[in-house]
Every structure is written in C-alpha cells, then in structure tokens.
Tab-separated table of C-alpha atoms and ligand atoms in Angstrom:
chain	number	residue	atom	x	y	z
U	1	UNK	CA	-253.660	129.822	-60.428
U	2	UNK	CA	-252.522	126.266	-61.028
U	3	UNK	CA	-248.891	126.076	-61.234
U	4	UNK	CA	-246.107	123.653	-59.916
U	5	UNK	CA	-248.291	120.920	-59.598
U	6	UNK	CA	-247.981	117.271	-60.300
U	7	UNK	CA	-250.732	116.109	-61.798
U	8	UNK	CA	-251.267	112.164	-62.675
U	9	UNK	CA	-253.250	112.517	-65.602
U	10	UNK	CA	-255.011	109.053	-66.565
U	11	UNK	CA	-256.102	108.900	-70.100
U	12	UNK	CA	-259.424	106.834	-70.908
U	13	UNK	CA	-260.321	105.574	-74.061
U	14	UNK	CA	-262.885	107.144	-75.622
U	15	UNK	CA	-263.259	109.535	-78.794
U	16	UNK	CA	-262.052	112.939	-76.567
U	17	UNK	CA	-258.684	111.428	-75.492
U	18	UNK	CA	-257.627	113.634	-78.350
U	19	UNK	CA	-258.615	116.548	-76.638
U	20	UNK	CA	-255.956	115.227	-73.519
U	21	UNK	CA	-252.993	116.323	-75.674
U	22	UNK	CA	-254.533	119.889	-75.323
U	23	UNK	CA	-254.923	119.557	-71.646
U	24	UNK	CA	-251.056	118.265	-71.532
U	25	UNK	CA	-249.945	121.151	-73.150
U	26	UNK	CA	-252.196	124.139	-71.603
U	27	UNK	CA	-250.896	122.454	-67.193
U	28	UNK	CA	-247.834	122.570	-68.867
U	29	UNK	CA	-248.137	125.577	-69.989
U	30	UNK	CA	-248.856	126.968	-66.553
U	31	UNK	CA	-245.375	125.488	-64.938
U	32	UNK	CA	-246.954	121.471	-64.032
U	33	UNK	CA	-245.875	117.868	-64.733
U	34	UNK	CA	-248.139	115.795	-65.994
U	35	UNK	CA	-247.351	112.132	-65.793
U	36	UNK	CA	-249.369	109.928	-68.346
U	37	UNK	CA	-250.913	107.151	-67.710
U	38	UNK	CA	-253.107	105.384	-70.695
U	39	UNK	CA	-255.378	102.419	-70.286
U	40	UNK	CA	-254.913	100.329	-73.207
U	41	UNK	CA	-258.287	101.179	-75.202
U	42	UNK	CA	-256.496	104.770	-74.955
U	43	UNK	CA	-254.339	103.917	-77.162
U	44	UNK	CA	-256.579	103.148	-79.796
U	45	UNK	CA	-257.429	106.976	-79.644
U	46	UNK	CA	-253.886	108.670	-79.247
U	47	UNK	CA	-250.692	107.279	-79.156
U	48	UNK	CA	-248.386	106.699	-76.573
U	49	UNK	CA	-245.875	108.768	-78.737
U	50	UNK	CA	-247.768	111.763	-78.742
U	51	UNK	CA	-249.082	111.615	-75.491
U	52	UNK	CA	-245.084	111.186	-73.896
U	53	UNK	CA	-243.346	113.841	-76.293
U	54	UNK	CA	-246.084	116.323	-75.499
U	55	UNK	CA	-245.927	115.590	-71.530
U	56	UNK	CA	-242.123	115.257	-71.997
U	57	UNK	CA	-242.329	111.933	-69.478
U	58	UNK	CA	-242.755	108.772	-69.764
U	59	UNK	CA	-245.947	107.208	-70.762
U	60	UNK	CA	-247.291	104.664	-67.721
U	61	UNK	CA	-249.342	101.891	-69.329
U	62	UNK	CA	-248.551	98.666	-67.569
U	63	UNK	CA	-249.017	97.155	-64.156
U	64	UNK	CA	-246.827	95.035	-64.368
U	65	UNK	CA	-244.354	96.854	-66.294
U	66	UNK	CA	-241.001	95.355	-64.738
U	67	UNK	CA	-238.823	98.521	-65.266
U	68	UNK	CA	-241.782	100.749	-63.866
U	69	UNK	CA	-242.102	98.382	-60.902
U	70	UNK	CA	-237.983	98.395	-59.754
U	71	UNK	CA	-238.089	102.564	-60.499
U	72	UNK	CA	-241.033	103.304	-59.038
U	73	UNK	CA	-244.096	100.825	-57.885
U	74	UNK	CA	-247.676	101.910	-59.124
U	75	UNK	CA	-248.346	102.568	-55.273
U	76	UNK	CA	-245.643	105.073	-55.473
U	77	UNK	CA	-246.595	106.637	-58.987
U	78	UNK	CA	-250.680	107.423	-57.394
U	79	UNK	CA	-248.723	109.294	-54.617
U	80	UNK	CA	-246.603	111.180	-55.676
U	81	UNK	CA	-249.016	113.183	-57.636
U	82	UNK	CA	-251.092	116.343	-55.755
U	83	UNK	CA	-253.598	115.401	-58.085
U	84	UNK	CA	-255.226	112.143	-60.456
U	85	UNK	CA	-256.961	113.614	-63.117
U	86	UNK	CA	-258.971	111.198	-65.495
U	87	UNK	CA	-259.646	112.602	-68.331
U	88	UNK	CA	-261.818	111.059	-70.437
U	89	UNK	CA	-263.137	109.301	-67.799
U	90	UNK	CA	-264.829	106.127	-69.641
U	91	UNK	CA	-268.257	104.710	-68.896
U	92	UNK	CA	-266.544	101.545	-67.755
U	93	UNK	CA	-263.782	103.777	-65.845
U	94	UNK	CA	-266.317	104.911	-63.873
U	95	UNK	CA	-267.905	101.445	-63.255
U	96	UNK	CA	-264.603	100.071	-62.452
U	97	UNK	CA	-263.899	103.268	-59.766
U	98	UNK	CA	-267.426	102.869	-58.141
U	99	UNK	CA	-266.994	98.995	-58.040
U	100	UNK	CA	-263.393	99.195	-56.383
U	101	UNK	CA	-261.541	97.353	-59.449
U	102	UNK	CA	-257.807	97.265	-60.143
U	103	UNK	CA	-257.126	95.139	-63.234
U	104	UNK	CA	-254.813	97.422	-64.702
U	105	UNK	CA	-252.769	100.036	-64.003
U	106	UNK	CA	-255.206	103.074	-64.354
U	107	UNK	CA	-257.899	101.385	-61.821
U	108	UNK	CA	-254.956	100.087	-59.452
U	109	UNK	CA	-253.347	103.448	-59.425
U	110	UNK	CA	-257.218	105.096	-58.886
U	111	UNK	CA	-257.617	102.353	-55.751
U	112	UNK	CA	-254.000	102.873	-54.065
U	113	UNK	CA	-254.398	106.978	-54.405
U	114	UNK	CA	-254.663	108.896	-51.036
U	115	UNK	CA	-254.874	112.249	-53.133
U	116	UNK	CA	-257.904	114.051	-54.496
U	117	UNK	CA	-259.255	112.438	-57.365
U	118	UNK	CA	-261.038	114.605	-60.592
U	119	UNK	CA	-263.096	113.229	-63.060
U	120	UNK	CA	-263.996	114.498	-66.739
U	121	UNK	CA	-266.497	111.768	-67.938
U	122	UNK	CA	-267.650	111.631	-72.072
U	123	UNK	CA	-269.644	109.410	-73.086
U	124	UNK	CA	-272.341	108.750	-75.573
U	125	UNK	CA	-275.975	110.505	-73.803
U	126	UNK	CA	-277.415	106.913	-73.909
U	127	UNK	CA	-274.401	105.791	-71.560
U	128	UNK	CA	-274.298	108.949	-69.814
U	129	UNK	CA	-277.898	108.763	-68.572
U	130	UNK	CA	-277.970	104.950	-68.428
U	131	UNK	CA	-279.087	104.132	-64.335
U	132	UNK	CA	-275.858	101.552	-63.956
U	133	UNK	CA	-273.562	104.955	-64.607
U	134	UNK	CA	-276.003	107.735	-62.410
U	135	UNK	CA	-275.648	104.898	-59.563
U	136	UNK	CA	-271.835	105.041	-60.236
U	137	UNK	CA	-271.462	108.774	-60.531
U	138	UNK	CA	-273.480	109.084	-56.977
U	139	UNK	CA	-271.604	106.698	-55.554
U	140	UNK	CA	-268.185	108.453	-57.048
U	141	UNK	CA	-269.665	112.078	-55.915
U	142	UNK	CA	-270.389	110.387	-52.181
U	143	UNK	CA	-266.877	109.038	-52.252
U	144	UNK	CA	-265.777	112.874	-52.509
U	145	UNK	CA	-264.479	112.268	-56.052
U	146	UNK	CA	-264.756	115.674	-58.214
U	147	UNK	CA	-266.823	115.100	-61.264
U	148	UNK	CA	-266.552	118.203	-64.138
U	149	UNK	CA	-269.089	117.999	-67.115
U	150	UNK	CA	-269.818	116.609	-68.936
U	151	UNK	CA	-271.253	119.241	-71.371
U	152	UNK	CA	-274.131	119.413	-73.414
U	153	UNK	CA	-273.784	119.214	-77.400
U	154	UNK	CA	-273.463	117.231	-80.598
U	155	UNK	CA	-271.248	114.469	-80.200
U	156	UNK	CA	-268.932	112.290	-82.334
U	157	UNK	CA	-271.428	109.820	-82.960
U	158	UNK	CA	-273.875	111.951	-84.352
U	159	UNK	CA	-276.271	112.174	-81.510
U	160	UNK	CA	-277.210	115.193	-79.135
U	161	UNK	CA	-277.422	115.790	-75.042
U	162	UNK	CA	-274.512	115.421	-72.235
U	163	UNK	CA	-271.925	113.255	-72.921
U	164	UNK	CA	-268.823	115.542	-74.260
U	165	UNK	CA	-265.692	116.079	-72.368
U	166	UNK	CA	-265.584	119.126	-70.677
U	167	UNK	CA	-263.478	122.286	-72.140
U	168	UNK	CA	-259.860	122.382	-71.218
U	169	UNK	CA	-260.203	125.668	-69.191
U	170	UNK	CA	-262.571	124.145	-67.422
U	171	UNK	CA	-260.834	121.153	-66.139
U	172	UNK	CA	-258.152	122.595	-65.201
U	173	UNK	CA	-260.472	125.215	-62.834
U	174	UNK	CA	-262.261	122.242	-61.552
U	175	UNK	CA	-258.543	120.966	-60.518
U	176	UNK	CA	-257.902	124.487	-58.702
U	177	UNK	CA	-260.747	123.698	-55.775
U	178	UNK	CA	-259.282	120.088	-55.739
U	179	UNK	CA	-256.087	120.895	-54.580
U	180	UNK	CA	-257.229	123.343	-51.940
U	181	UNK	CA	-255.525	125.864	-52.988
U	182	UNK	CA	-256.071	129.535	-52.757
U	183	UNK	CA	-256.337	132.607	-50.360
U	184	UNK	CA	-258.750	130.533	-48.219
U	185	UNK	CA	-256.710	127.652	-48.080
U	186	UNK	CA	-256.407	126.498	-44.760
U	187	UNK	CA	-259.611	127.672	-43.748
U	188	UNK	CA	-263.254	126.502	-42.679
U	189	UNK	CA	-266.060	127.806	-43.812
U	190	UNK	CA	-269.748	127.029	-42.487
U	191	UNK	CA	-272.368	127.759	-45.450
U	192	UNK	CA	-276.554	127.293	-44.458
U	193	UNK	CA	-278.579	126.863	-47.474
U	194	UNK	CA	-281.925	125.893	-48.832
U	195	UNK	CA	-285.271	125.637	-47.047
U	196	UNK	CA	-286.078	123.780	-43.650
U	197	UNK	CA	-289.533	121.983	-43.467
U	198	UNK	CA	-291.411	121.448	-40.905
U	199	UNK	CA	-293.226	118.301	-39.853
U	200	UNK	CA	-296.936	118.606	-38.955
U	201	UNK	CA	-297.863	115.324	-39.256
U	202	UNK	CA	-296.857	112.295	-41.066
U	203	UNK	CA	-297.959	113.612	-44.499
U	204	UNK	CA	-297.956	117.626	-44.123
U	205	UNK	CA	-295.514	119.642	-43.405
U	206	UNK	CA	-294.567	123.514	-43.808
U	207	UNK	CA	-291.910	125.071	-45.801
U	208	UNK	CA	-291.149	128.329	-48.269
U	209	UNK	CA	-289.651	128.977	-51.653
U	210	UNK	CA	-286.537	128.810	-51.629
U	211	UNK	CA	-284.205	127.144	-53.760
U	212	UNK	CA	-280.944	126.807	-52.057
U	213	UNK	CA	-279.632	128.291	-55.253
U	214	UNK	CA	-277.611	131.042	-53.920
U	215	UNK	CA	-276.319	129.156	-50.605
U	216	UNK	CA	-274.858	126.480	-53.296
U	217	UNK	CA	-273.356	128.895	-55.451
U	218	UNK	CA	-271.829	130.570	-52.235
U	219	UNK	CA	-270.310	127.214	-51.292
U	220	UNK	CA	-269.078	126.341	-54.796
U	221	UNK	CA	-267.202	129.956	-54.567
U	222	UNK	CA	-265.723	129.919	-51.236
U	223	UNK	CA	-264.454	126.296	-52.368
U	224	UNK	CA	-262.578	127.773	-55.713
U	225	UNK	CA	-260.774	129.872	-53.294
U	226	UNK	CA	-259.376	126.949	-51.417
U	227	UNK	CA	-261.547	126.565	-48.478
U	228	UNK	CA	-262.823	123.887	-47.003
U	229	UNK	CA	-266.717	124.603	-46.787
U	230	UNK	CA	-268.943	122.474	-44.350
U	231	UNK	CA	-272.246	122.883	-46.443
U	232	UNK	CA	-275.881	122.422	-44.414
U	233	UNK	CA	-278.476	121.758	-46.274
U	234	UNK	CA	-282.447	121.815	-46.452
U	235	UNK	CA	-283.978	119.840	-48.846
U	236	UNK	CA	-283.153	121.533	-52.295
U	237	UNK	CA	-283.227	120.603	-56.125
U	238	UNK	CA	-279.991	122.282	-56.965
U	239	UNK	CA	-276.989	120.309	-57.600
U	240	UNK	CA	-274.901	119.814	-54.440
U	241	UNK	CA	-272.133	121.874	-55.126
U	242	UNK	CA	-268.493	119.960	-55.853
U	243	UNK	CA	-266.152	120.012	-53.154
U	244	UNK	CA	-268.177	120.257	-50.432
U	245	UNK	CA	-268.723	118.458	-47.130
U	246	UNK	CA	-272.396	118.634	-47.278
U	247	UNK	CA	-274.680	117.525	-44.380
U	248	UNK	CA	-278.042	117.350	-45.318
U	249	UNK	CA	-281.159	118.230	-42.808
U	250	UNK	CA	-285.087	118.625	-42.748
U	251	UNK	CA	-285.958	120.778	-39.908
U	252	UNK	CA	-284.878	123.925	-38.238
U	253	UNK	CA	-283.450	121.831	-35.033
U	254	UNK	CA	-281.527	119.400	-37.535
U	255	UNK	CA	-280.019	122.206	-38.930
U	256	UNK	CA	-278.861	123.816	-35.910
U	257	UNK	CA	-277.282	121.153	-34.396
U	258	UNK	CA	-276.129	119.881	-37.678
U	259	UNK	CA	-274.295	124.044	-37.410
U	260	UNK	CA	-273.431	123.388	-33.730
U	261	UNK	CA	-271.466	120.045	-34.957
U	262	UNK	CA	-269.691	121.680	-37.857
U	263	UNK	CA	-267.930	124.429	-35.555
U	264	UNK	CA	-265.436	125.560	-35.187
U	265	UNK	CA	-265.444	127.572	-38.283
U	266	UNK	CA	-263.625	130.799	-39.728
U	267	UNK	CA	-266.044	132.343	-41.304
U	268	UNK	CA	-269.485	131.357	-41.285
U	269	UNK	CA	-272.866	132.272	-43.976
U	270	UNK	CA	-275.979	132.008	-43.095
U	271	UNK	CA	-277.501	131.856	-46.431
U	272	UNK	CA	-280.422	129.049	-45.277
U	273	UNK	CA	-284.412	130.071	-45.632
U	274	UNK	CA	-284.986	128.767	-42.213
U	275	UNK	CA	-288.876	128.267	-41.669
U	276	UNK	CA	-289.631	130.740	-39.035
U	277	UNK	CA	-292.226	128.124	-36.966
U	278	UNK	CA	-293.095	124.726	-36.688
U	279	UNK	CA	-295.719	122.740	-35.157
U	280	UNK	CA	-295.731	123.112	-31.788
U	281	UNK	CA	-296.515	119.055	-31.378
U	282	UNK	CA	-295.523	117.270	-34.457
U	283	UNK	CA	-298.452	114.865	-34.926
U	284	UNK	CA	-297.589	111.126	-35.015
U	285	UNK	CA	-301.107	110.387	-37.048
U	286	UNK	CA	-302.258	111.973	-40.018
U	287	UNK	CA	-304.701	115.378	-39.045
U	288	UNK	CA	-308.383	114.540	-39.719
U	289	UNK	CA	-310.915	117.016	-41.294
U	290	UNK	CA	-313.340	117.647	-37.837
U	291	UNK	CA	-316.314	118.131	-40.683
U	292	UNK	CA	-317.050	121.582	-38.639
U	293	UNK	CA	-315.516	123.420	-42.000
U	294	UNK	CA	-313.280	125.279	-39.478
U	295	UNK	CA	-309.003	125.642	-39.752
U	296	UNK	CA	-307.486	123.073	-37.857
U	297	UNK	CA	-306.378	123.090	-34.586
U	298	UNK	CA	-302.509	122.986	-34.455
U	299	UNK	CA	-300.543	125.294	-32.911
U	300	UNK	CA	-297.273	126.456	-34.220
U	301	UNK	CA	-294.200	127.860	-32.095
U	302	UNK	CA	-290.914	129.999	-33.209
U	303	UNK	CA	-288.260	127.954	-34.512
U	304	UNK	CA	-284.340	128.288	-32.893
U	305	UNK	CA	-282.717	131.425	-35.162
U	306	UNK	CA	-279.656	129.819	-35.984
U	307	UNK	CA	-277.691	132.775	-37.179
U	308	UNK	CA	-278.294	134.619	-33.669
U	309	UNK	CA	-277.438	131.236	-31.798
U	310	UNK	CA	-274.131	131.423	-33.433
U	311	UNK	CA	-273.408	134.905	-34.077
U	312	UNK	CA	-274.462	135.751	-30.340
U	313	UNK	CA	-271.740	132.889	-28.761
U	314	UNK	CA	-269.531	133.875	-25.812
U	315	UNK	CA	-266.991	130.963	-27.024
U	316	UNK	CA	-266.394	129.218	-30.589
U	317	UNK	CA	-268.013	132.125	-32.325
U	318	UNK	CA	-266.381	132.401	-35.979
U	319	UNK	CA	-264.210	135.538	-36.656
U	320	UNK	CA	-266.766	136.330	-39.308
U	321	UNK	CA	-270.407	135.576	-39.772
U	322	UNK	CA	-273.062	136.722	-42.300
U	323	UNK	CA	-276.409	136.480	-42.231
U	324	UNK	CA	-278.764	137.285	-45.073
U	325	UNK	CA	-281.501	139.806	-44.537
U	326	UNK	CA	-284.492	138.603	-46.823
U	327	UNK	CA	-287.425	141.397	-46.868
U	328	UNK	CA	-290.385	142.729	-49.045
U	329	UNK	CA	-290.700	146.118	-47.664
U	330	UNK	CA	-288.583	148.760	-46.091
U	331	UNK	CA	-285.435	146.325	-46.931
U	332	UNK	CA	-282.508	148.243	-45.536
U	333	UNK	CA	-283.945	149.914	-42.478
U	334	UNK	CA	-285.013	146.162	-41.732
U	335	UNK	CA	-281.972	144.722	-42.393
U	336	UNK	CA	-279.626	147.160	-40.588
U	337	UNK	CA	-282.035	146.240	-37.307
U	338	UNK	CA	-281.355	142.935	-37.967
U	339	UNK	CA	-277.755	143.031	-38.041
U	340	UNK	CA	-278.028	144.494	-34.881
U	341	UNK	CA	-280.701	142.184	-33.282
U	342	UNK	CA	-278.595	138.913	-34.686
U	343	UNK	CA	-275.405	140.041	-33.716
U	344	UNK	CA	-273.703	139.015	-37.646
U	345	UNK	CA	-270.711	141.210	-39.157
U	346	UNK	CA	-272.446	141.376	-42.189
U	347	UNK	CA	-275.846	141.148	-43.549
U	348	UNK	CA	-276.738	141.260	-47.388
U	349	UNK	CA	-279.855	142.309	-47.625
U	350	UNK	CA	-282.233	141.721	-50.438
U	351	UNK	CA	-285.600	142.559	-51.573
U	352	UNK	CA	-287.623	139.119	-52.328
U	353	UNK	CA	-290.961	141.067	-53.312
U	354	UNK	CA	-292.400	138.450	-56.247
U	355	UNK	CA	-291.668	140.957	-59.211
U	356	UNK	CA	-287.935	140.860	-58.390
U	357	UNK	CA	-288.284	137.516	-59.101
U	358	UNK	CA	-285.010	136.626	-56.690
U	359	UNK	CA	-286.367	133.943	-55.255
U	360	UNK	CA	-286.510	131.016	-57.009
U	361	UNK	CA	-284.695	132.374	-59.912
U	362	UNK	CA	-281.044	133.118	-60.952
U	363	UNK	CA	-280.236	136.796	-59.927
U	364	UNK	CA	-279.747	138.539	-56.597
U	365	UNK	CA	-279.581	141.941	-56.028
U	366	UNK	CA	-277.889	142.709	-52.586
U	367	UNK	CA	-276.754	145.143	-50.169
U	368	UNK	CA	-273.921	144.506	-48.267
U	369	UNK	CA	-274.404	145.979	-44.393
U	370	UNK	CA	-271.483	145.888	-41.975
U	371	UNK	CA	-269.897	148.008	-39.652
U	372	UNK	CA	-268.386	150.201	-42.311
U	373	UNK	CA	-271.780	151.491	-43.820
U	374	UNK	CA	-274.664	150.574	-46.515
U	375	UNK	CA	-272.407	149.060	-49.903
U	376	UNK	CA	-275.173	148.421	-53.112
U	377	UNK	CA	-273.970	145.587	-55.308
U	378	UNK	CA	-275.613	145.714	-58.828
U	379	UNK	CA	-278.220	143.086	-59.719
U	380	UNK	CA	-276.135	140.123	-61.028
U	381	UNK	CA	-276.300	136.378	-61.758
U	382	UNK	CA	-276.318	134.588	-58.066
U	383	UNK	CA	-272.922	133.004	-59.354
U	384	UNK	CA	-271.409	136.246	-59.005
U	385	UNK	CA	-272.808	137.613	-56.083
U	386	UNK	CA	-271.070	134.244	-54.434
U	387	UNK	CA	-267.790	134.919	-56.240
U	388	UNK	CA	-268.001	138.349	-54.882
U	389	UNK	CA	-268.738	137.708	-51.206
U	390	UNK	CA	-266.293	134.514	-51.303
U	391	UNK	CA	-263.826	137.728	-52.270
U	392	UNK	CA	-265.061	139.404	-49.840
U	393	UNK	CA	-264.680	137.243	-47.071
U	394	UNK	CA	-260.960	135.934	-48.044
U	395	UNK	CA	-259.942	140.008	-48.190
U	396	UNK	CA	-261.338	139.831	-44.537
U	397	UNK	CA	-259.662	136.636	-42.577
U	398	UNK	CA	-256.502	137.466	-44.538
Q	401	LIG	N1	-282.058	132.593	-39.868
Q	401	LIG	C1	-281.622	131.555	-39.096
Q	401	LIG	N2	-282.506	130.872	-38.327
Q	401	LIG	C2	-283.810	131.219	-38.283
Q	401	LIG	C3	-284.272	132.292	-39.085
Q	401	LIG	C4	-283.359	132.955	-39.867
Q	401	LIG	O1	-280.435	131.229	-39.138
Q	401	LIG	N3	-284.642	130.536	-37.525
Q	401	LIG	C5	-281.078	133.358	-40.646
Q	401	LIG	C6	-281.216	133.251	-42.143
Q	401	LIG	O2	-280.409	132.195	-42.632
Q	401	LIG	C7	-280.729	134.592	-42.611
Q	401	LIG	C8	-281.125	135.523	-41.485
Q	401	LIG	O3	-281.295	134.699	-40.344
Q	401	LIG	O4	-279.335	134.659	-42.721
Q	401	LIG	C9	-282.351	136.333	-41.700
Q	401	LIG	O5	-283.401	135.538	-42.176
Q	401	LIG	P1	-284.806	136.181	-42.484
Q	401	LIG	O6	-285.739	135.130	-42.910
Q	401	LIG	O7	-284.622	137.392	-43.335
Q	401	LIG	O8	-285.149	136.748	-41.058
Q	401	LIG	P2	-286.031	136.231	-39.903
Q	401	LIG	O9	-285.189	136.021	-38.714
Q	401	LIG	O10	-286.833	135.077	-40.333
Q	401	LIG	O11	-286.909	137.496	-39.594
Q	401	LIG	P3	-288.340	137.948	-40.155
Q	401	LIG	O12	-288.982	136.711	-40.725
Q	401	LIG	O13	-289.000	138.460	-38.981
Q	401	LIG	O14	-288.027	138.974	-41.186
C-alpha cells in the first residue's frame, strides 16, 4: 500500500543499521525515494557508499555541509519528506529527540520536521528497559511520535529480551498508518474502550472486567486504514494503541463528555464496558464499618448510556455507529432489542459467559446485527475481528 512516497530515512548507529540497506531496497521496491541521512556513529556500521548506491541519492551526513546548505537547507530536506523514518533509532537518538537536541544533522532535521515522525528503536535490553529511555519513549509516544518494536529475541551481544530492530515488513506497515493513508483517509472515527469506574468514596470504587483489549485493537485497525481515530479510554492495561488521539477518563460522565467533545465523527464504536451505575453520592470520606454486620448504606443510580446519547441525536449524529451487545444468555434475541432500544446501525453481539473466556482474554466471537439481518463471524483472535469491522466500516462510508 505504500508507494510514491518520500520517505527521509535517518540511519542510527547501532549494530541493525545493516538491516537499513534491506529497508532501502524493499520502499524502493514498492515505487518510494528514500533520502539517507546517517549520523556519524552510522557510519561505523554501514557505509555511506552502500547506503547512497542502494537508495540511488545522495547520502545527507552533515549540518553544515556547504553544498547541502546552498542546494537545499536541512529545514528544507525534513520537509520535503511525507515521512522521517529513524531506523535504528539509537538509545541516545531517542534521548536527544525527547530532550529537543539538534547537534547534528539527524537531531536538527528531527527538531525542524512538521511531518509524522516513525521510530524503530534497537538497543541492548539493559538500555531498552533502562528508566532514562521508558521516560524518553513516553515522552516521544505523548509527542505523537510512532514507535514500532522493538522485538523480542537474542541479540548481537549475546544477551536475550527486547531490544532488536523490528522486521522490515513491519516498518514499513507501521509507516502505512503514519501517513494517513488508506480508504479511511480523511475520516474520523470515535472508538470507546476499556472499563469506567466508579467512585464510591475516596478509596472504593466499582468497576468490571474488562480489558479494553478489543476497543484498542479496533482503534489500531481503523488507524491502518488511514483514519484518524479519537480513542476514549477507561483505565486499561493494554498498550495505547499507535496513532491514536487518545483521551483518557475514569467515570461514565468523563467519558461521555469526553464522546460529546470528540464529535463530530464519521463513524463512531462503542466498544467501552461502561459500568452500568454509580454511587448515587460519591462520598468525600472514606465509608466506615457501622459494627451492625449489615451491607452498607449507599445507594447507587444508572449511569448516562453513552451509545444511546449519541446514536439517538437529532443533530451531529455520525453516519455510522456501533455499539457492542455484551450478554450471557439469550445473546442475539438480546442484542437485536438492543439495537433497537439504542438506536446503533450495528451491534456485534457476543456471548461473555466465563467459559468463553472472551473477556479478559484474546478471542471474540461476534455477531454482526444491522439492518440487513443476523451475520456470524467465526471465533477469531480480537486483532482480527478489529481488522474485519475496520473493513467493514470503510466498505460502508465509502
Ligand atoms: N454502553 C454505553 N453506555 C452505557 C452502557 C453501555 O455506551 N452506560 C454501550 C457499550 O459500550 C456497548 C453497548 O452500550 O456498546 C451495550 O453495552 P452492554 O453492557 O451490553 O449493555 P447495557 O446497556 O449495559 O445493558 P444491560 O447491562 O442491561 O445488558
């Protein structure tokens, strides 16, 4: 899908440089121009001669290379890319990006870019997992910089855990969502996901199972297909997924207005485990024991049903909205009333009885309920049910 782009690709120094030349030759492949830039402990790893004769342009590795500056300034050369690609993206690459640096030409051309930026770190583990670069890659991912890998495996210096450079393939599908392209390009997308809670008092507070698993898989999806995705959050332990704008929220209320704020949308999925009550009067002090041995006395009161608030709208409603239809017993007969009763195009139902193990775990089985009829999808991983519906959905605004 990646073809006729121009991709800036700047060339770290670490042992998988080497594994650049492939990525060179496979965007080239595909009908790109890559334009080389290597910092200068990159070329203790591959030289500039390979790197340029494979590329076919010339190799950028000064700032203040004279001739570059008259042809074409280094402001020029980070714009006129679609795309800045660093791959391998260095420990200290990373530090300089998250620290604002330019003291050569790679982390001047990173600063000056106004185009989406994709990293590929590789490391060794130790660095990998070392705080100083976690605080840099969250401060990269909050920056809205797309990080791919890096993978798990034996590495080059003998050791084991992530550190290596991602596959080829794979960088070049992480660059696919970066450039917004696709049948969905041009479009917004609202995605709810993950579990609410619910204040009761400073300490307690109710919520369910879910993992937000499927919701961040949906996102992830719709993004590969060029969309821009407005993601909404409850508290979850799955990695936010990349290319998102994610907004994250506690409660039932944050979330709907969090929703409201996000419109207007396309297409919107309601794919959130919204706790059906909260406290009717949050507690500002911790609930004390009465000693009677009796339940406590708190009272707890519907929450707002975000899907219906949106799905029922006179004005703003999105062309398309899906709600998910999560039941134990009698699934489709209870779903199909609750298309109706919500007012969504679609709902995929699914049965979330504990022996399906769905939630919580990594496969869905749905049904897909619309206007058109009852449509079983086979039990599959939750990364394909997303990659379905996302299909599913572009098929339908196009
Ligand atoms: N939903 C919502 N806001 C709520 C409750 C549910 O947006 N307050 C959405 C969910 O995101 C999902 C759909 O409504 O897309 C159905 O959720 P589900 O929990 O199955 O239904 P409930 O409305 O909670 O109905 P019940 O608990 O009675 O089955």
């Amino acid at each position: 899908m990646l073809t006729g782009k121009r991709v800036l690709l700047i060339i770290g120094g670490g042992i998988a440089a080497f594994k650049s030349l492939d990525l060179i030759r496979r965007l080239r492949e595909r009908g790109n121009t890559v334009v080389p830039v290597l910092t200068a402990a990159a070329e203790k790893f591959v030289t500039p001669l390979s790197v340029s004769a494979l590329a076919a342009e010339r190799v950028h590795r000064d700032l203040f290379d004279l001739t570059g500056e008259v042809e074409m300034g280094h402001i020029e050369l980070s714009r006129s890319a679609d795309l800045i690609a660093v791959a391998p993206c260095t420990a200290d690459l990373m530090a300089k990006m998250a620290g604002g640096h330019a003291d050569d030409l790679a982390s001047t051309l990173l600063m000056a870019t106004d185009k989406p930026v994709l990293i590929a770190p590789s490391m060794n583990v130790r660095m990998w997992l070392h705080p100083a670069t976690q605080r840099n890659l969250t401060t990269l991912r909050s920056e809205r910089i797309l990080v791919v890998g890096p993978e798990e495996g034996e590495m080059a210096c003998g050791e084991f855990g992530p550190g290596r450079m991602s596959e080829t393939t794979d960088i070049i599908n992480a660059m696919v969502p970066a450039l917004g392209d696709g049948p969905l390009r041009g479009r917004h997308v609202l995605v709810t996901s993950g579990p609410t809670i619910e204040s009761i008092d400073p300490v307690r507070y109710i919520t369910n199972r879910s993992s937000g698993a499927q919701g961040a898989a949906i996102a992830e999806a719709l993004v590969s297909l060029g969309a821009r995705v407005t993601f909404v959050t409850g508290p979850s332990s799955v990695p936010q997924p990349i290319g998102v704008e994610a907004v994250r929220v506690e409660s039932a209320a944050q979330m709907l207005d969090a929703v409201e704020a996000a419109l207007p949308a396309d297409a919107a999925v309601f794919a959130a485990a919204v706790a059906d009550w909260r406290s009717a009067k949050e507690s500002s002090r911790k609930i004390k024991k009465d000693g009677s041995g009796g339940p406590p006395k708190f009272e707890l009161m519907e929450n707002p049903d975000i899907l219906a608030t949106i799905a029922l709208k006179r004005d703003g409603r999105p062309e398309l909205v899906v709600g998910f239809a999560a039941e134990t017993d009698d699934v489709i007969a209870q779903a199909v009333a609750k298309r109706e009763r919500k007012g969504c195009d679609w709902i995929l139902a699914n049965d979330v009885s504990p022996e399906t193990g769905i939630v919580g775990g990594s496969e869905n089985a749905v049904t897909l309920i619309s206007s058109d009829g009852v449509e079983e999808w086979p039990r599959m991983g939750k990364t394909q049910v997303a990659a379905r519906l996302a299909n599913r959905i572009a098929e339908t605004l196009a």
